Coordinates of C-alpha atoms and ligand atoms in Angstrom, one line a residue:
X1 CA 80.1 12.2 -28.4
X2 CA 78.6 14.3 -31.0
X3 CA 76.4 11.7 -32.3
X4 CA 75.3 10.9 -28.7
X5 CA 74.4 14.6 -28.1
X6 CA 72.5 14.7 -31.4
X7 CA 70.7 11.4 -30.7
X8 CA 69.9 12.7 -27.0
X9 CA 68.3 16.1 -28.6
X10 CA 66.6 13.9 -31.1
X11 CA 65.0 11.6 -28.2
X12 CA 64.0 14.9 -26.3
X13 CA 62.2 16.4 -29.4
X14 CA 60.4 13.2 -29.7
X15 CA 59.4 13.1 -25.9
X16 CA 58.4 16.9 -26.4
X17 CA 56.3 16.2 -29.2
X18 CA 54.6 13.2 -27.4
X19 CA 54.1 15.6 -24.5
X20 CA 52.5 18.2 -26.8
X21 CA 50.2 15.7 -28.3
X22 CA 49.3 14.0 -25.0
X23 CA 48.4 17.5 -23.8
X24 CA 46.3 18.4 -26.5
X25 CA 44.4 15.1 -26.3
X26 CA 43.8 15.6 -22.7
X27 CA 42.4 19.2 -23.4
X28 CA 40.1 17.7 -25.9
X29 CA 39.1 14.6 -23.7
X30 CA 38.9 17.1 -20.6
X31 CA 35.8 15.9 -18.6
X32 CA 36.3 17.6 -15.2
X33 CA 33.6 19.5 -13.6
X34 CA 34.1 22.4 -11.3
X35 CA 31.6 23.4 -8.5
X36 CA 32.1 26.8 -7.2
X37 CA 30.7 27.8 -3.6
X38 CA 30.7 31.3 -2.3
X39 CA 30.0 32.0 1.4
X40 CA 29.7 35.6 1.5
X41 CA 32.2 37.6 3.8
X42 CA 33.8 34.5 5.1
X43 CA 37.0 36.2 6.5
X44 CA 40.3 34.6 5.7
X45 CA 41.2 34.0 9.5
X46 CA 37.7 32.3 10.7
X47 CA 39.3 28.9 10.1
X48 CA 41.7 29.7 12.9
X49 CA 39.4 31.9 15.1
X50 CA 36.4 29.4 14.8
X51 CA 35.7 25.8 14.5
X52 CA 35.9 24.7 10.8
X53 CA 36.5 21.0 10.5
X54 CA 35.4 20.6 7.2
X55 CA 37.4 23.4 5.7
X56 CA 40.4 22.2 7.4
X57 CA 40.0 18.8 5.9
X58 CA 39.5 20.0 2.3
X59 CA 42.7 21.8 3.3
X60 CA 44.7 18.7 3.9
X61 CA 43.2 16.8 1.0
X62 CA 43.4 19.6 -1.6
X63 CA 44.4 23.2 -1.7
X64 CA 44.4 26.3 0.4
X65 CA 45.4 30.0 0.0
X66 CA 46.3 31.5 3.3
X67 CA 44.4 34.6 1.9
X68 CA 42.7 35.5 -1.2
X69 CA 42.6 39.3 -2.0
X70 CA 39.7 40.9 -2.8
X71 CA 39.4 43.4 -5.7
X72 CA 38.3 47.1 -4.4
X73 CA 35.9 48.0 -3.4
X74 CA 35.4 45.0 -1.2
X75 CA 31.7 44.7 -1.8
X76 CA 29.8 41.6 -2.8
X77 CA 28.7 42.5 -6.3
X78 CA 31.9 44.0 -7.6
X79 CA 33.7 40.8 -6.2
X80 CA 31.6 38.0 -7.2
X81 CA 31.7 39.5 -10.8
X82 CA 35.6 39.8 -10.6
X83 CA 35.6 36.0 -9.4
X84 CA 33.4 35.2 -12.6
X85 CA 35.3 37.3 -15.2
X86 CA 39.1 37.6 -13.8
X87 CA 38.4 41.3 -14.1
X88 CA 38.8 44.2 -11.6
X89 CA 35.8 46.0 -11.2
X90 CA 37.4 48.9 -12.9
X91 CA 37.4 46.8 -15.9
X92 CA 34.1 44.7 -15.7
X93 CA 32.1 47.9 -14.9
X94 CA 30.4 46.8 -11.5
X95 CA 32.3 49.5 -9.7
X96 CA 30.3 49.5 -6.5
X97 CA 27.1 47.8 -5.1
X98 CA 25.5 51.3 -5.9
X99 CA 26.6 53.4 -8.8
X100 CA 25.2 55.4 -11.6
X101 CA 26.0 54.3 -15.2
X102 CA 26.2 57.5 -17.6
X103 CA 26.3 55.0 -20.5
X104 CA 23.0 53.6 -19.7
X105 CA 21.5 56.7 -18.0
X106 CA 20.7 54.2 -14.9
X107 CA 21.3 53.8 -11.3
X108 CA 22.4 50.3 -10.3
X109 CA 21.3 49.1 -7.1
X110 CA 21.6 45.3 -6.0
X111 CA 17.8 45.4 -4.6
X112 CA 16.7 46.6 -8.1
X113 CA 15.9 43.6 -10.1
X114 CA 15.6 45.4 -13.1
X115 CA 19.1 46.7 -13.0
X116 CA 20.4 43.4 -11.5
X117 CA 18.8 41.6 -14.7
X118 CA 19.9 44.4 -17.3
X119 CA 23.0 43.0 -19.2
X120 CA 24.1 46.4 -20.2
X121 CA 25.9 46.6 -16.8
X122 CA 28.0 43.7 -16.9
X123 CA 31.1 43.9 -18.9
X124 CA 33.8 40.9 -19.4
X125 CA 33.1 37.3 -20.2
X126 CA 31.9 35.3 -16.9
X127 CA 33.3 31.7 -16.7
X128 CA 29.8 30.4 -17.5
X129 CA 29.8 32.1 -20.9
X130 CA 33.5 30.8 -21.5
X131 CA 32.2 27.3 -20.9
X132 CA 29.0 27.6 -23.0
X133 CA 31.1 28.7 -26.0
X134 CA 33.0 25.5 -25.6
X135 CA 29.8 23.5 -25.6
X136 CA 29.5 22.9 -21.8
X137 CA 26.2 22.9 -19.9
X138 CA 26.4 25.1 -17.1
X139 CA 24.3 25.9 -13.8
X140 CA 24.0 28.6 -11.1
X141 CA 22.5 28.6 -7.8
X142 CA 22.6 32.3 -7.7
X143 CA 25.8 34.3 -8.7
X144 CA 26.1 37.8 -9.6
X145 CA 25.7 38.4 -13.3
X146 CA 24.0 34.9 -13.7
X147 CA 20.5 36.7 -13.6
X148 CA 21.3 38.5 -16.9
X149 CA 22.2 37.4 -20.4
X150 CA 25.6 38.6 -20.3
X151 CA 27.0 38.4 -23.9
X152 CA 23.6 36.9 -24.7
X153 CA 24.2 33.9 -22.7
X154 CA 22.9 32.7 -19.4
X155 CA 23.6 29.4 -17.4
X156 CA 21.6 26.6 -18.7
X157 CA 20.0 26.4 -15.2
X158 CA 19.9 29.5 -13.0
X159 CA 17.9 31.0 -10.3
X160 CA 16.5 34.3 -9.3
X161 CA 18.1 35.4 -6.3
X162 CA 15.7 34.9 -3.1
X163 CA 17.2 34.6 0.4
X164 CA 14.3 32.7 1.5
X165 CA 15.3 29.5 -0.4
X166 CA 16.9 27.4 2.3
X167 CA 20.5 26.5 2.0
X168 CA 19.8 22.9 2.0
X169 CA 17.3 23.3 -0.7
X170 CA 20.2 25.0 -2.7
X171 CA 22.5 22.0 -1.9
X172 CA 19.8 19.4 -3.1
X173 CA 19.2 21.2 -6.3
X174 CA 22.9 21.4 -7.1
X175 CA 23.1 17.5 -6.5
X176 CA 20.1 17.1 -8.7
X177 CA 21.5 18.9 -11.5
X178 CA 24.7 16.9 -11.3
X179 CA 22.6 13.7 -11.1
X180 CA 21.2 14.3 -14.6
X181 CA 21.9 12.2 -17.4
X182 CA 25.0 12.9 -19.4
X183 CA 24.3 15.7 -22.1
X184 CA 22.1 17.6 -19.4
X185 CA 24.7 17.3 -16.5
X186 CA 26.4 20.8 -16.0
X187 CA 30.4 20.8 -16.2
X188 CA 30.4 24.3 -14.2
X189 CA 28.1 25.1 -11.3
X190 CA 28.0 27.8 -8.9
X191 CA 26.5 28.1 -5.6
X192 CA 26.0 31.2 -3.3
X193 CA 25.3 31.7 0.3
X194 CA 24.5 35.1 1.6
X195 CA 26.0 34.0 5.2
X196 CA 28.1 34.7 7.3
X197 CA 27.8 38.3 5.9
X198 CA 24.4 38.9 7.3
X199 CA 25.1 37.6 10.8
X200 CA 28.5 39.4 11.0
X201 CA 27.0 42.8 9.6
X202 CA 24.7 42.8 12.4
X203 CA 26.7 41.4 15.2
X204 CA 30.5 42.0 14.4
X205 CA 33.0 39.5 13.0
X206 CA 34.3 38.5 16.5
X207 CA 30.8 37.7 18.0
X208 CA 29.6 34.5 19.3
X209 CA 26.7 34.5 16.8
X210 CA 29.2 34.7 14.0
X211 CA 31.1 31.9 15.3
X212 CA 27.9 29.9 15.5
X213 CA 27.0 30.6 11.9
X214 CA 30.6 29.9 10.6
X215 CA 30.2 26.4 12.2
X216 CA 27.0 25.8 10.5
X217 CA 28.3 26.9 7.2
X218 CA 31.3 24.5 7.6
X219 CA 28.8 21.7 8.4
X220 CA 26.7 22.9 5.1
X221 CA 29.9 22.6 3.1
X222 CA 30.5 19.0 4.8
X223 CA 26.8 18.2 3.5
X224 CA 27.5 19.2 0.1
X225 CA 30.7 17.2 -0.1
X226 CA 28.9 14.1 1.0
X227 CA 26.1 14.6 -1.7
X228 CA 28.8 15.1 -4.4
X229 CA 30.4 11.7 -3.5
X230 CA 27.3 9.8 -4.7
X231 CA 26.7 11.7 -8.1
X232 CA 27.5 9.9 -11.2
X233 CA 30.7 11.8 -12.2
X234 CA 31.9 12.0 -8.5
X235 CA 35.7 11.3 -9.3
X236 CA 35.7 14.2 -11.7
X237 CA 34.3 16.9 -9.4
X238 CA 36.8 19.6 -8.3
X239 CA 35.0 21.9 -5.4
X240 CA 36.2 25.1 -4.7
X241 CA 35.0 27.0 -1.4
X242 CA 35.8 30.8 -1.5
X243 CA 34.3 34.1 -0.3
X244 CA 34.2 37.5 -1.7
X245 CA 35.8 39.5 0.8
X246 CA 36.2 39.7 4.6
X247 CA 34.3 41.6 7.3
X248 CA 35.7 44.3 9.9
X249 CA 34.2 45.6 13.0
X250 CA 33.0 49.1 12.7
X251 CA 33.3 51.0 16.0
X252 CA 33.2 54.8 14.8
X253 CA 30.8 56.8 13.0
X254 CA 31.6 59.9 10.8
X255 CA 29.0 62.1 9.5
X256 CA 31.2 63.6 7.0
X257 CA 28.8 63.0 4.2
X258 CA 26.2 65.0 6.0
X259 CA 28.7 67.8 6.6
X260 CA 29.9 67.9 3.0
X261 CA 29.0 71.6 1.6
X262 CA 26.5 71.5 -1.1
X263 CA 28.6 74.2 -2.9
X264 CA 31.3 71.4 -3.7
X265 CA 28.9 68.3 -4.3
X266 CA 27.0 68.0 -7.5
X267 CA 25.8 64.1 -6.9
X268 CA 26.9 61.2 -4.7
X269 CA 26.1 57.4 -5.0
X270 CA 27.0 54.5 -2.9
X271 CA 27.1 53.5 0.7
X272 CA 29.7 53.3 3.5
X273 CA 32.5 52.7 3.2
X274 CA 32.9 53.7 -0.5
X275 CA 30.8 56.7 -2.0
X276 CA 31.4 57.8 -5.7
X277 CA 31.0 61.4 -5.8
X278 CA 30.9 64.2 -8.7
X279 CA 31.8 67.6 -7.3
X280 CA 30.5 70.8 -8.4
X281 CA 32.6 71.7 -12.0
X282 CA 36.1 73.0 -11.0
X283 CA 35.5 72.0 -7.1
X284 CA 37.3 68.7 -7.3
X285 CA 40.5 69.8 -5.5
X286 CA 38.4 71.7 -2.7
X287 CA 36.2 68.6 -2.2
X288 CA 39.3 66.3 -1.9
X289 CA 40.7 68.8 0.5
X290 CA 37.7 69.2 2.7
X291 CA 37.3 65.5 3.0
X292 CA 40.9 64.8 4.0
X293 CA 40.8 67.4 6.6
X294 CA 38.3 65.0 8.3
X295 CA 39.1 62.0 10.4
X296 CA 38.2 58.4 9.3
X297 CA 37.9 59.2 5.5
X298 CA 40.0 59.5 2.7
X299 CA 39.3 61.1 -0.7
X300 CA 41.0 60.7 -3.9
X301 CA 40.4 62.2 -7.3
X302 CA 39.7 59.2 -9.5
X303 CA 43.0 59.5 -11.6
X304 CA 44.9 59.7 -8.2
X305 CA 43.6 56.6 -6.7
X306 CA 46.8 54.3 -5.6
X307 CA 47.8 51.9 -8.4
X308 CA 47.3 49.0 -6.1
X309 CA 43.5 49.3 -6.0
X310 CA 43.2 49.3 -9.8
X311 CA 40.2 51.6 -9.7
X312 CA 39.2 54.8 -10.9
X313 CA 39.4 54.5 -15.0
X314 CA 36.2 53.0 -15.9
X315 CA 34.0 55.4 -17.7
X316 CA 31.1 55.1 -15.0
X317 CA 33.7 56.4 -12.3
X318 CA 32.9 59.6 -10.8
X319 CA 35.5 62.4 -10.5
X320 CA 36.1 61.6 -6.6
X321 CA 35.8 58.7 -4.7
X322 CA 35.7 59.0 -0.9
X323 CA 36.6 55.8 1.3
X324 CA 36.2 55.4 4.8
X325 CA 39.3 54.1 6.8
X326 CA 39.1 50.7 9.1
X327 CA 36.7 50.9 11.7
X328 CA 34.7 53.8 10.4
X329 CA 31.3 54.2 9.1
X330 CA 30.8 57.1 6.8
X331 CA 27.3 58.0 6.6
X332 CA 25.0 60.6 5.4
X333 CA 23.0 61.2 8.5
X334 CA 24.1 63.2 11.4
X335 CA 25.4 61.2 14.3
X336 CA 24.1 57.9 14.0
X337 CA 24.6 55.2 16.5
X338 CA 22.7 52.3 15.1
X339 CA 25.1 51.6 12.4
X340 CA 25.7 47.8 12.1
X341 CA 28.7 46.3 14.1
X342 CA 30.5 44.8 11.0
X343 CA 31.2 46.0 7.7
X344 CA 33.6 45.6 4.3
X345 CA 34.2 47.5 1.0
X346 CA 37.4 48.9 2.5
X347 CA 40.7 49.2 1.1
X348 CA 41.9 45.5 0.7
X349 CA 45.1 46.4 2.4
X350 CA 43.2 46.2 5.6
X351 CA 43.7 42.6 6.5
X352 CA 40.1 42.1 7.7
X353 CA 38.9 42.4 4.1
X354 CA 40.8 39.2 2.9
X355 CA 38.8 36.3 2.0
X356 CA 39.3 32.3 1.6
X357 CA 39.9 30.0 -1.2
X358 CA 40.0 26.3 -0.8
X359 CA 39.9 23.6 -3.7
X360 CA 39.6 19.9 -3.6
X361 CA 39.4 17.5 -6.6
X362 CA 41.4 15.5 -9.2
X363 CA 42.8 18.6 -10.7
X364 CA 44.4 20.1 -7.5
X365 CA 47.3 19.0 -5.6
X366 CA 47.0 17.3 -2.5
X367 CA 47.8 19.4 0.8
X368 CA 49.3 22.5 -1.4
X369 CA 49.3 25.5 0.6
X370 CA 49.8 29.2 -1.0
X371 CA 50.3 32.4 0.8
X372 CA 48.2 34.5 -1.5
X373 CA 45.7 34.4 -4.3
X374 CA 44.1 37.2 -5.7
X375 CA 40.4 36.9 -6.7
X376 CA 41.0 37.8 -10.3
X377 CA 43.0 34.6 -10.5
X378 CA 39.8 32.5 -10.0
X379 CA 38.5 32.5 -13.7
X380 CA 41.9 31.2 -14.7
X381 CA 41.8 28.4 -12.4
X382 CA 38.2 27.4 -13.5
X383 CA 39.2 27.8 -17.1
X384 CA 42.3 25.6 -16.5
X385 CA 40.4 22.9 -15.0
X386 CA 37.7 22.7 -17.5
X387 CA 40.5 23.0 -20.4
X388 CA 39.0 26.4 -21.5
X389 CA 40.9 29.0 -23.2
X390 CA 40.5 32.1 -21.2
X391 CA 39.3 35.4 -22.2
X392 CA 41.7 38.3 -21.6
X393 CA 41.8 38.9 -17.9
X394 CA 43.6 40.4 -14.9
X395 CA 44.6 37.3 -13.3
X396 CA 48.1 35.7 -13.4
X397 CA 48.7 32.4 -14.4
X398 CA 52.1 31.8 -12.6
X399 CA 50.3 32.4 -9.1
X400 CA 48.0 29.4 -9.9
X401 CA 50.4 27.0 -11.0
X402 CA 51.4 25.5 -7.6
X403 CA 47.8 24.7 -7.0
X404 CA 47.6 22.1 -9.7
X405 CA 49.0 18.4 -10.0
Ligands
AMP501 P1 26.7 43.7 0.6 O1 27.0 43.0 2.0 O2 25.9 44.9 0.9 O3 27.9 43.8 -0.3 O4 25.7 42.6 -0.1 C1 25.3 41.4 0.4 C2 23.9 41.1 -0.1 O5 23.7 40.9 -1.3 C3 23.5 39.7 0.6 O6 23.0 39.9 1.8 C4 22.5 39.3 -0.5 O7 21.1 39.6 0.0 C5 22.6 40.0 -1.5 N1 22.9 39.4 -3.0 C6 23.9 38.7 -3.1 N2 23.5 38.1 -4.4 C7 22.5 38.7 -5.1 C8 21.7 38.6 -6.2 N3 22.1 37.7 -7.2 N4 20.8 39.4 -6.3 C9 20.4 40.3 -5.3 N5 21.0 40.3 -4.3 C10 22.1 39.5 -3.9
ZN502 ZN1 29.7 39.9 0.1
ZN503 ZN1 28.1 42.6 3.2

C-alpha cells in the first residue's frame, strides 16, 4: 500500500515536471497574435438594444463579458491608457482628458498635439512596450499613448491620430501589416474607431442615429474579421473587440461652475462631468460644502474619494474633484441649453458607463461568458496570450482565467 502511494506520488511528480517543461516550451514557442480593436463609447448593452449580428457571432465562437467596468473618470484618454497598461488612471497619470501636470508645468489637453506626443505624461508600461521588450514587432492604427515614445518606445508601425482617415482604410492597413513577411509582421496590433462616441454625444445613446452607426460598426468588425481570415497567420490571431466606456443620456444642465464663488476657487481644469479644482488655500472644506449643497453635482476632497473609484492619490491630483451626477451636465456657463445629448466620464457605478469586451481566437475558450471584467484586466489578457511577463498592474489574474482554454 505504502509502496503504491509512493509510486503514485512519484508518477505525479514526473507528470507535474513534464507539465512544467511543456508549459515553458510552449511559452518560448508562443506564436500567437493579438489584434485589439476599440469602438469608442460602445455601451455594454448595445448588443441587446441594437442589431449586432457580428458581435453576437463572436460571442458564440469566443468569449464575452456581459460588461467591462471602465476606470474612473470614464473618459476616453484615461481609459484607453488603462487598457494598455492595466493601471488605474490614478496610477498611470492620465487623470482626465484635461488636467494640469505640476511635475511638467504643462496643461494636458487631448486636442493639443504637443501634449499628446509628450512621453512625460504617460506612466506605466503599455502592452506594446512589454511586447517590444520581448523582441516582438508591434503596430498601432491609433491608440492613446502610441504617439509618444513611452519608456523610449513606440509601436514599430504607428499613426498620428487623424479622424479624417476612413475606417476601411484603417482596416486595410492593419491587414497589410499582418501580411508582411515574417520578421516584419506584428504580433500585437491596436486599432481605434472614434465611433459610436461622436454620434451618441450628438444624438444620445438611444437615438436611431446611434442605432444606425452601431450597426455599421458591427458590419465593419465583420469586414475586419473576414480580412483577418486571409492573412498568412490567420490561425494564430486572437481578436479582441472592446470599448473604453459607455454613454449616458444627458437631460439637465447645472451651471454650478458659473456660480462657484471666486473666493473659494484658485483654479479648475477638466470638462463635464469631471472637474479638477484647487481651492483657495484653506477653503477646501467650504468648497466641498458649497458644491454639495447643489443638485446634480458632488464634490470630494481628493483624499476622501470613495475607494472603489481608485482615484485621488496621483501627484497630479487637485485638492478637490467635482463630479456631475448621472443625467447632469456641469458646465462653466450660465444656463446653456445647447449641451450634447449624451456624455460619459461619470462614476462607473452608473451602469450606462459600462463597456464591452469580446474575444475570439485560438487562445480563447469557445462560448465562454463572464459577468464582469475590469478594463485594467485587459493588459494581463494580452500578456497571457502573447506569453509575456506582465509589468506590475492593477488587474486580477483570477478574473481572466475563465476566458482561456
Ligand atoms: P471624449 O469623448 O471627449 O472622451 O474623447 C473622444 C475623442 O477623442 C474622439 O472623438 C477622438 O476624436 C479623440 N481621440 C481619440 N484618440 C485620439 C488621439 N490619439 N489623439 C487625439 N485625439 C484622439
Ligand atoms: Zn471614449
Ligand atoms: Zn466621448
